[in-house]
CSV table of C-alpha atoms in Angstrom, one decimal:
chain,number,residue,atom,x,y,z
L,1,UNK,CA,22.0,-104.7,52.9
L,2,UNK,CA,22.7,-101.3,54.9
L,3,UNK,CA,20.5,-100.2,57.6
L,4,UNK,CA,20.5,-97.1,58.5
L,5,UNK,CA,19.0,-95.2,61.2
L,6,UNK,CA,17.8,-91.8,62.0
L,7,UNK,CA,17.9,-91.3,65.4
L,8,UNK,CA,16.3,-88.5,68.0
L,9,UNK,CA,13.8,-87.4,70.0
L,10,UNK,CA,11.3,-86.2,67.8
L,11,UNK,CA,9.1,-84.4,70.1
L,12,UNK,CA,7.5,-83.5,68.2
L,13,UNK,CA,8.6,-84.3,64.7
L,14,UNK,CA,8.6,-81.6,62.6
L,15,UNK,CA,8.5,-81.5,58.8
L,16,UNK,CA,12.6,-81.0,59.4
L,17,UNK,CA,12.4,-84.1,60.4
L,18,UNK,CA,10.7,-85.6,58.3
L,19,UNK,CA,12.5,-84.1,55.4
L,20,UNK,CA,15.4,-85.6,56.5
L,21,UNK,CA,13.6,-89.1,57.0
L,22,UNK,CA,12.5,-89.2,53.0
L,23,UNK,CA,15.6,-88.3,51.9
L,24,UNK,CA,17.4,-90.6,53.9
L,25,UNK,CA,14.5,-93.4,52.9
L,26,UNK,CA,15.7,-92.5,49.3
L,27,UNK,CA,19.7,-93.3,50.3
L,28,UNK,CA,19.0,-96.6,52.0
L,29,UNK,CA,17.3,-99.8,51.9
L,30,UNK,CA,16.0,-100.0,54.9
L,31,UNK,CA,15.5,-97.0,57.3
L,32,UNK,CA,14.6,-97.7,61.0
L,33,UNK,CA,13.8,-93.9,62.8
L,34,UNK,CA,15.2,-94.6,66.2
L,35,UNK,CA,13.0,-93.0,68.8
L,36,UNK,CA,15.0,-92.0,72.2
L,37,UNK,CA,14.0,-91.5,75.4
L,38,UNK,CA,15.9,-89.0,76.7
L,39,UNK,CA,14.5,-87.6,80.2
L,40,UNK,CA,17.1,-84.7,80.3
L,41,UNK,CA,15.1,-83.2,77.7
L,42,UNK,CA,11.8,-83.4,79.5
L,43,UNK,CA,9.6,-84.6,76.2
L,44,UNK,CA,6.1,-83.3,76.2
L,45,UNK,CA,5.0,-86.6,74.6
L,46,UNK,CA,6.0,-89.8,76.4
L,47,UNK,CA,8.2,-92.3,74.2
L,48,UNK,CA,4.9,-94.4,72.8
L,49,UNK,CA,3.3,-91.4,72.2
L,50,UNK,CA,6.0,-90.4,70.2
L,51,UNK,CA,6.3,-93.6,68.2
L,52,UNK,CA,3.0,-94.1,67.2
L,53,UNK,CA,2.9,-90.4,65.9
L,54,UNK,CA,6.3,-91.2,63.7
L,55,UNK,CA,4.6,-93.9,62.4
L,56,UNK,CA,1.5,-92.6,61.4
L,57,UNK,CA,3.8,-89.6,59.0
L,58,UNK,CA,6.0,-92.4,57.9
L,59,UNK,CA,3.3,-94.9,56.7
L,60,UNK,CA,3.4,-94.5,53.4
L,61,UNK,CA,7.4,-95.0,52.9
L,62,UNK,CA,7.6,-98.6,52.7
L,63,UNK,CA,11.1,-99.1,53.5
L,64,UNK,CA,11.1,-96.8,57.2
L,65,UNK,CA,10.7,-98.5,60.3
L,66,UNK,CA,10.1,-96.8,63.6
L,67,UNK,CA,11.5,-98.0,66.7
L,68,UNK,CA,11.9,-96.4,70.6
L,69,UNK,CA,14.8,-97.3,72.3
L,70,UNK,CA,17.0,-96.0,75.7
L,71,UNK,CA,20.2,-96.1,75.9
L,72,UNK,CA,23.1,-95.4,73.9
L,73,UNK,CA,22.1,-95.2,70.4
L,74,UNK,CA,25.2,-97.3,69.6
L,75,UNK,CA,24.6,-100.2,71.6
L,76,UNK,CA,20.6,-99.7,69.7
L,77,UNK,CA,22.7,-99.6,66.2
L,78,UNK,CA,24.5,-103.2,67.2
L,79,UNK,CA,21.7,-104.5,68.5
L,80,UNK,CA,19.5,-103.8,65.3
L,81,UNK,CA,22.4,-104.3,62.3
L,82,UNK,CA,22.6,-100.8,62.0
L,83,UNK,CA,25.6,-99.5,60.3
L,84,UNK,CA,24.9,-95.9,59.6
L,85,UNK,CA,23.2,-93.3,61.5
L,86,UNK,CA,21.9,-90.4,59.6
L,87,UNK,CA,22.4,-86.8,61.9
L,88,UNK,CA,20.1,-83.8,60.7
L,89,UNK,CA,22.6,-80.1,60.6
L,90,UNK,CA,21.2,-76.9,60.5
L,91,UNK,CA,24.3,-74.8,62.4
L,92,UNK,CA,27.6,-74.7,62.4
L,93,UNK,CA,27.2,-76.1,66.1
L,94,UNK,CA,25.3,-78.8,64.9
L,95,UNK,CA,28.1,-79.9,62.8
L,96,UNK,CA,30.9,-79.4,65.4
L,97,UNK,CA,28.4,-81.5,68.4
L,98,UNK,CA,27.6,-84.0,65.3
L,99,UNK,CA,31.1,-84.6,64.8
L,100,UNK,CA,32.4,-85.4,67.8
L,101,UNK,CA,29.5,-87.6,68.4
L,102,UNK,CA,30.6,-89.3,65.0
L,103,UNK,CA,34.0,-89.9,66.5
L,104,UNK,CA,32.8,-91.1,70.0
L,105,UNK,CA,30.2,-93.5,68.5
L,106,UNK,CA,33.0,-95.2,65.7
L,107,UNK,CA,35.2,-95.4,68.6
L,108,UNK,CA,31.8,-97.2,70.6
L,109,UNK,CA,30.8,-98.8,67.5
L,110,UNK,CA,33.8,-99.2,65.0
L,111,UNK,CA,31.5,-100.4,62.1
L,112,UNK,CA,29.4,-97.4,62.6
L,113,UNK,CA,29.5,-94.6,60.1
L,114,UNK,CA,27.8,-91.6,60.3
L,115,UNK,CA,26.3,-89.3,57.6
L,116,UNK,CA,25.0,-85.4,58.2
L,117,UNK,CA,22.1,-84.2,56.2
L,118,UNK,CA,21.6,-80.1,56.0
L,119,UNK,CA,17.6,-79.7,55.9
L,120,UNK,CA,16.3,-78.1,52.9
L,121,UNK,CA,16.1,-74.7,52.8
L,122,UNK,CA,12.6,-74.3,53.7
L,123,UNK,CA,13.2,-76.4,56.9
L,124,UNK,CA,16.3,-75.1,58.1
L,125,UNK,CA,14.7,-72.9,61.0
L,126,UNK,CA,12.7,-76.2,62.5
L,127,UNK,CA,13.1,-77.3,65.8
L,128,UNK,CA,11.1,-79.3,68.0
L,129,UNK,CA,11.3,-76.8,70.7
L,130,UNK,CA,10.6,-74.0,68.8
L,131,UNK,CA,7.1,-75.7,67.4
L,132,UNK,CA,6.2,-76.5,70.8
L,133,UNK,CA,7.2,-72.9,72.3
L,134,UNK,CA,5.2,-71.7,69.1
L,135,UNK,CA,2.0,-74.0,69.4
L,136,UNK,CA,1.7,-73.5,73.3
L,137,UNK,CA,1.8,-69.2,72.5
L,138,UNK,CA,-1.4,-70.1,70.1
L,139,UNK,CA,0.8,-69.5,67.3
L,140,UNK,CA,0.1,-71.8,63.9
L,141,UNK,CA,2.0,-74.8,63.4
L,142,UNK,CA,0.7,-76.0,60.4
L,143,UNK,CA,3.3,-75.7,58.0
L,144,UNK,CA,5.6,-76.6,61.0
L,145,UNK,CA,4.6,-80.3,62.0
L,146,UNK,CA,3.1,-82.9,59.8
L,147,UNK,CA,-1.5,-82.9,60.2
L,148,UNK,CA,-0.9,-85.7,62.3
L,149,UNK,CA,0.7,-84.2,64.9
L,150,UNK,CA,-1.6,-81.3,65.3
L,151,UNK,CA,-4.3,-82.6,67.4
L,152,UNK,CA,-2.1,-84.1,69.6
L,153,UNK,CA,0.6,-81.0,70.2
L,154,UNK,CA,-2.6,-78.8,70.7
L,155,UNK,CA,-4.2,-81.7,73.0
L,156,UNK,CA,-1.1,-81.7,75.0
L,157,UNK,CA,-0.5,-77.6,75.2
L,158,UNK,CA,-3.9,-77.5,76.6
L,159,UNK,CA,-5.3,-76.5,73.4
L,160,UNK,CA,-8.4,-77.5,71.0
């Protein structure tokens, strides 16, 4: 069976994200959304936090997992039978970074494959640092982030 895994930092996810994460559901057996903790990018939400919001907008595909992990996302893939990650694209940049990460990771990981999925169209402007720049300006992020997520981006913004 293939495992793949959508990995990230998802803070916070966005309906981009989870887009990506229902389609990809649809592609595969078994999903498992790796959560990363990445410090450089100084998350707003701390990597549990994270998790247990990714689970709650996942809970009703039966074939996504969610896991956190640090580290490279390769040594995660071995560790975890994964044999495809799945790489969201909405720029030309994207696919260019996404690429050579591809390449670095087979090289890593030889039995590592990687797959890039555009967003739909009504996603393609999503980011997660645009939702929080947006949400902590008082702007609305409802049709940005899943209802889940709301009370805790506005909790975290300083918000209520």
């Amino acid at each position: 069976m293939v495992i793949a895994a959508y990995s990230g930092t998802f803070d916070p996810i966005t309906y981009g994200h989870y887009d990506i994460i229902q389609r990809a559901a649809h592609m595969f057996p078994r999903l498992i959304v790796a959560v990363g903790l990445n410090p450089s990018k100084n998350p707003r939400f701390d990597l549990d936090e994270r998790v247990t919001l990714i689970r709650d907008v996942v809970r009703k595909l039966p074939n996504v997992e969610v896991k956190g992990f640090s580290g490279l996302v390769v040594d995660f893939a071995r560790d975890n039978g994964i044999t495809v990650l799945v790489r969201g694209v909405r720029t030309v940049g994207d696919v260019d970074y996404e690429k050579q990460m591809a390449v670095m990771n087979r090289d890593l990981y030889p039995d590592l494959d990687t797959v890039m999925l555009a967003p739909s169209p009504e996603y393609a402007h999503l980011s997660s640092s645009l939702v929080r720049e947006l949400a902590a300006l008082g702007a609305p992020v409802e049709k940005l982030v899943p209802a889940a997520v709301i009370p805790a981006l506005r909790e975290r913004i300083g918000l209520k």
